[in-house]
Amino acid sequence: MKEVGLPKELKFHCLRHSFATHVLQKGADIYGVSKIMGHSTPVVTAEFYDHSTALNYRGVTDLLG
């Protein structure tokens, strides 16, 4: 991150969270994002992003009941 000139206040976790949020908002599959993020199940992924508009993607209502 330093090499590309990103602010030192920005942490890798911020980039990880932003990536997941953006791909979910663009319609990515919850199962695929769960695998990429290394979460144990898609339900875990859904719980991490339940505060964002990312939950408009296909499949989350089936997971959360």
XYZ file of C-alpha atoms in Angstrom:
65
model
C 0.000 0.000 0.000
C 2.916 2.284 0.757
C 4.394 1.675 -2.682
C 1.273 2.919 -4.457
C 0.867 5.961 -2.212
C -2.229 5.035 -0.220
C -2.685 6.912 3.066
C -1.081 5.263 6.079
C -4.410 5.464 7.936
C -5.872 3.047 5.410
C -5.482 -0.518 6.581
C -5.611 -3.704 4.540
C -8.847 -4.668 6.297
C -10.486 -1.526 4.852
C -9.538 -2.624 1.347
C -10.801 -6.148 2.007
C -14.129 -4.874 3.318
C -14.490 -2.409 0.436
C -13.770 -5.136 -2.101
C -16.418 -7.457 -0.662
C -18.998 -4.688 -0.394
C -18.451 -3.527 -3.967
C -18.553 -6.950 -5.566
C -21.721 -7.833 -3.642
C -23.324 -4.553 -4.716
C -22.450 -5.399 -8.304
C -24.317 -8.687 -8.017
C -21.617 -11.170 -7.086
C -22.766 -14.488 -5.712
C -22.684 -14.733 -1.902
C -21.157 -18.211 -2.084
C -18.263 -17.059 -4.259
C -17.547 -14.014 -2.116
C -17.650 -16.198 0.986
C -14.966 -18.444 -0.510
C -12.788 -15.501 -1.597
C -13.053 -13.906 1.843
C -12.213 -17.173 3.588
C -15.385 -17.233 5.654
C -16.532 -20.588 6.988
C -20.008 -20.276 5.444
C -21.987 -17.815 3.300
C -24.059 -17.064 6.415
C -20.929 -15.626 8.059
C -20.381 -13.412 5.005
C -23.991 -12.231 5.124
C -23.639 -11.382 8.821
C -20.547 -9.257 8.122
C -22.337 -7.239 5.462
C -25.849 -7.019 6.921
C -25.348 -3.295 7.551
C -24.690 -2.432 3.920
C -26.747 -2.182 0.770
C -24.729 -5.160 -0.405
C -27.515 -7.413 0.851
C -29.529 -6.632 -2.245
C -27.713 -9.494 -3.947
C -29.260 -12.837 -4.833
C -29.371 -15.535 -2.178
C -29.127 -13.708 1.111
C -32.794 -14.057 2.021
C -32.466 -17.819 1.665
C -29.485 -17.816 4.017
C -30.891 -15.592 6.722
C -34.449 -16.929 6.644
